[in-house]
GROMACS .gro file of C-alpha atoms in nm:
model
  151
    1MET     CA    1  -1.428   3.969  -1.955
    2ARG     CA    2  -1.789   3.858  -2.009
    3ARG     CA    3  -1.775   3.665  -1.683
    4ILE     CA    4  -1.661   3.976  -1.489
    5ILE     CA    5  -1.936   4.186  -1.644
    6GLY     CA    6  -2.192   3.912  -1.571
    7LEU     CA    7  -2.081   3.877  -1.207
    8THR     CA    8  -2.088   4.255  -1.165
    9LEU     CA    9  -2.443   4.271  -1.299
   10VAL     CA   10  -2.551   3.987  -1.069
   11GLY     CA   11  -2.392   4.170  -0.772
   12ILE     CA   12  -2.574   4.491  -0.859
   13GLY     CA   13  -2.899   4.296  -0.888
   14LEU     CA   14  -2.845   4.135  -0.547
   15LEU     CA   15  -2.774   4.471  -0.386
   16ALA     CA   16  -3.088   4.617  -0.541
   17ALA     CA   17  -3.295   4.319  -0.422
   18THR     CA   18  -3.148   4.344  -0.072
   19HIS     CA   19  -3.220   4.719  -0.066
   20THR     CA   20  -3.587   4.646  -0.137
   21ALA     CA   21  -3.608   4.353   0.105
   22ILE     CA   22  -3.472   4.543   0.407
   23GLY     CA   23  -3.633   4.877   0.325
   24GLY     CA   24  -3.314   5.068   0.256
   25PRO     CA   25  -2.955   5.055   0.140
   26VAL     CA   26  -2.705   4.803   0.273
   27LEU     CA   27  -2.413   5.044   0.218
   28ILE     CA   28  -2.401   5.414   0.301
   29ARG     CA   29  -2.118   5.655   0.232
   30ASN     CA   30  -2.092   5.925   0.494
   31VAL     CA   31  -1.962   6.251   0.350
   32ALA     CA   32  -2.055   6.480   0.643
   33ASP     CA   33  -1.775   6.551   0.889
   34SER     CA   34  -1.993   6.520   1.199
   35MET     CA   35  -1.911   6.146   1.197
   36PRO     CA   36  -1.607   5.960   1.060
   37LEU     CA   37  -1.606   5.980   0.681
   38GLY     CA   38  -1.631   5.665   0.474
   39TRP     CA   39  -1.849   5.363   0.409
   40TYR     CA   40  -2.088   5.201   0.656
   41ARG     CA   41  -2.273   4.872   0.612
   42TRP     CA   42  -2.613   4.770   0.743
   43SER     CA   43  -2.587   4.554   1.054
   44PRO     CA   44  -2.916   4.415   1.181
   45GLY     CA   45  -2.953   4.379   1.554
   46PRO     CA   46  -3.093   4.546   1.862
   47LEU     CA   47  -3.028   4.917   1.899
   48GLN     CA   48  -2.837   5.048   2.199
   49ARG     CA   49  -2.670   5.369   2.310
   50GLY     CA   50  -2.349   5.426   2.114
   51ASP     CA   51  -2.455   5.238   1.799
   52VAL     CA   52  -2.412   5.406   1.462
   53ILE     CA   53  -2.748   5.460   1.299
   54VAL     CA   54  -2.875   5.592   0.970
   55SER     CA   55  -3.207   5.766   0.932
   56ALA     CA   56  -3.361   5.948   0.641
   57ARG     CA   57  -3.396   6.323   0.680
   58ASP     CA   58  -3.761   6.271   0.580
   59SER     CA   59  -3.816   6.130   0.931
   60LEU     CA   60  -3.759   6.482   1.071
   61SER     CA   61  -3.995   6.778   1.076
   62ALA     CA   62  -3.990   6.991   0.762
   63ASP     CA   63  -3.806   7.285   0.922
   64HIS     CA   64  -3.494   7.068   0.972
   65ARG     CA   65  -3.482   6.876   0.643
   66ASP     CA   66  -3.316   7.145   0.431
   67ARG     CA   67  -3.013   7.158   0.664
   68LEU     CA   68  -2.928   6.788   0.633
   69PRO     CA   69  -2.816   6.528   0.378
   70PRO     CA   70  -3.069   6.262   0.265
   71ASP     CA   71  -2.921   5.996   0.496
   72LEU     CA   72  -2.813   6.100   0.845
   73VAL     CA   73  -2.524   5.905   0.997
   74LYS     CA   74  -2.517   5.959   1.375
   75THR     CA   75  -2.476   5.760   1.695
   76ILE     CA   76  -2.744   5.685   1.951
   77GLY     CA   77  -2.684   5.933   2.230
   78ALA     CA   78  -2.990   5.850   2.438
   79VAL     CA   79  -3.263   5.587   2.445
   80ALA     CA   80  -3.611   5.567   2.599
   81GLY     CA   81  -3.604   5.669   2.964
   82ASP     CA   82  -3.277   5.865   2.946
   83TRP     CA   83  -3.277   6.227   3.063
   84ILE     CA   84  -3.171   6.526   2.852
   85CYS     CA   85  -3.114   6.861   3.025
   86ARG     CA   86  -2.999   7.198   2.898
   87HIS     CA   87  -2.773   7.419   3.106
   88GLY     CA   88  -2.684   7.734   2.913
   89ASP     CA   89  -2.473   7.639   2.613
   90GLN     CA   90  -2.450   7.271   2.715
   91LEU     CA   91  -2.687   6.983   2.657
   92ASP     CA   92  -2.647   6.694   2.900
   93VAL     CA   93  -2.750   6.374   2.725
   94ALA     CA   94  -2.764   6.060   2.940
   95GLY     CA   95  -2.475   6.188   3.152
   96VAL     CA   96  -2.260   6.319   2.862
   97SER     CA   97  -2.226   6.694   2.798
   98TYR     CA   98  -2.242   6.829   2.443
   99PRO     CA   99  -2.178   7.194   2.350
  100LEU     CA  100  -2.456   7.391   2.187
  101THR     CA  101  -2.285   7.592   1.913
  102ARG     CA  102  -2.626   7.720   1.799
  103PRO     CA  103  -2.808   7.778   2.131
  104ALA     CA  104  -3.103   7.954   1.967
  105TRP     CA  105  -3.180   7.632   1.773
  106ALA     CA  106  -3.152   7.396   2.072
  107MET     CA  107  -3.420   7.131   2.121
  108LEU     CA  108  -3.478   7.255   2.478
  109PRO     CA  109  -3.499   7.599   2.635
  110ASP     CA  110  -3.236   7.686   2.896
  111ALA     CA  111  -3.273   7.515   3.236
  112ALA     CA  112  -3.519   7.258   3.099
  113CYS     CA  113  -3.509   6.878   3.111
  114THR     CA  114  -3.700   6.607   2.929
  115GLN     CA  115  -3.698   6.231   2.912
  116VAL     CA  116  -3.663   6.031   2.591
  117PRO     CA  117  -4.009   5.885   2.522
  118VAL     CA  118  -4.074   5.517   2.456
  119GLY     CA  119  -4.024   5.439   2.087
  120ALA     CA  120  -3.775   5.722   2.035
  121LEU     CA  121  -3.402   5.789   2.057
  122LEU     CA  122  -3.174   6.089   2.036
  123PRO     CA  123  -2.920   6.087   1.749
  124MET     CA  124  -2.590   6.255   1.837
  125ALA     CA  125  -2.243   6.294   1.688
  126PRO     CA  126  -1.901   6.351   1.844
  127ASN     CA  127  -1.830   6.664   1.639
  128PRO     CA  128  -1.918   6.970   1.852
  129VAL     CA  129  -2.065   7.153   1.551
  130SER     CA  130  -2.279   6.861   1.435
  131TYR     CA  131  -2.639   6.934   1.344
  132ASP     CA  132  -2.794   6.644   1.534
  133GLY     CA  133  -3.046   6.565   1.807
  134ARG     CA  134  -2.932   6.860   2.016
  135TYR     CA  135  -3.120   7.071   1.758
  136PHE     CA  136  -3.379   6.851   1.583
  137GLY     CA  137  -3.469   6.635   1.884
  138PHE     CA  138  -3.593   6.279   1.897
  139VAL     CA  139  -3.627   6.031   1.611
  140ALA     CA  140  -3.863   5.733   1.607
  141VAL     CA  141  -3.686   5.399   1.655
  142GLU     CA  142  -3.859   5.256   1.349
  143ALA     CA  143  -3.710   5.538   1.136
  144VAL     CA  144  -3.349   5.426   1.195
  145ARG     CA  145  -3.131   5.131   1.105
  146ARG     CA  146  -2.809   5.013   1.265
  147PHE     CA  147  -2.486   5.041   1.064
  148VAL     CA  148  -2.119   4.970   1.131
  149PRO     CA  149  -1.807   5.113   0.962
  150LEU     CA  150  -1.696   4.907   0.665
  151SER     CA  151  -1.357   4.763   0.752
   0.00000   0.00000   0.00000
């Protein structure tokens, strides 16, 4: 029994040390239904469209923070150079259309387009009612980390 308790304490210590060394948690539990529920683990590597990312809500402007959990689990919908255009209640993101269920909150006015700036990306989620980049806009690349579902 002492050995199990000792190993558990060592494991907790290693997780805490890893958290500090990489600047954030190595495991995240997603509880928001905009993305698949469950555990995700940190996975270092280059970021590309479609990757699951986690960013802190503190990386967003203050008017969006109160609507979101502390850690946002989303996918990368667009990267630097990709085009985003709004057409009525649709946001076209790098060739993929997403519904705008809250058009008044959209990142772009109707019939407007913009390009993702260098050093930024657009977080998106497959759930049509997700509060994601279609409303809060771009996030700095250095404010996100790549995660994968824990199998």
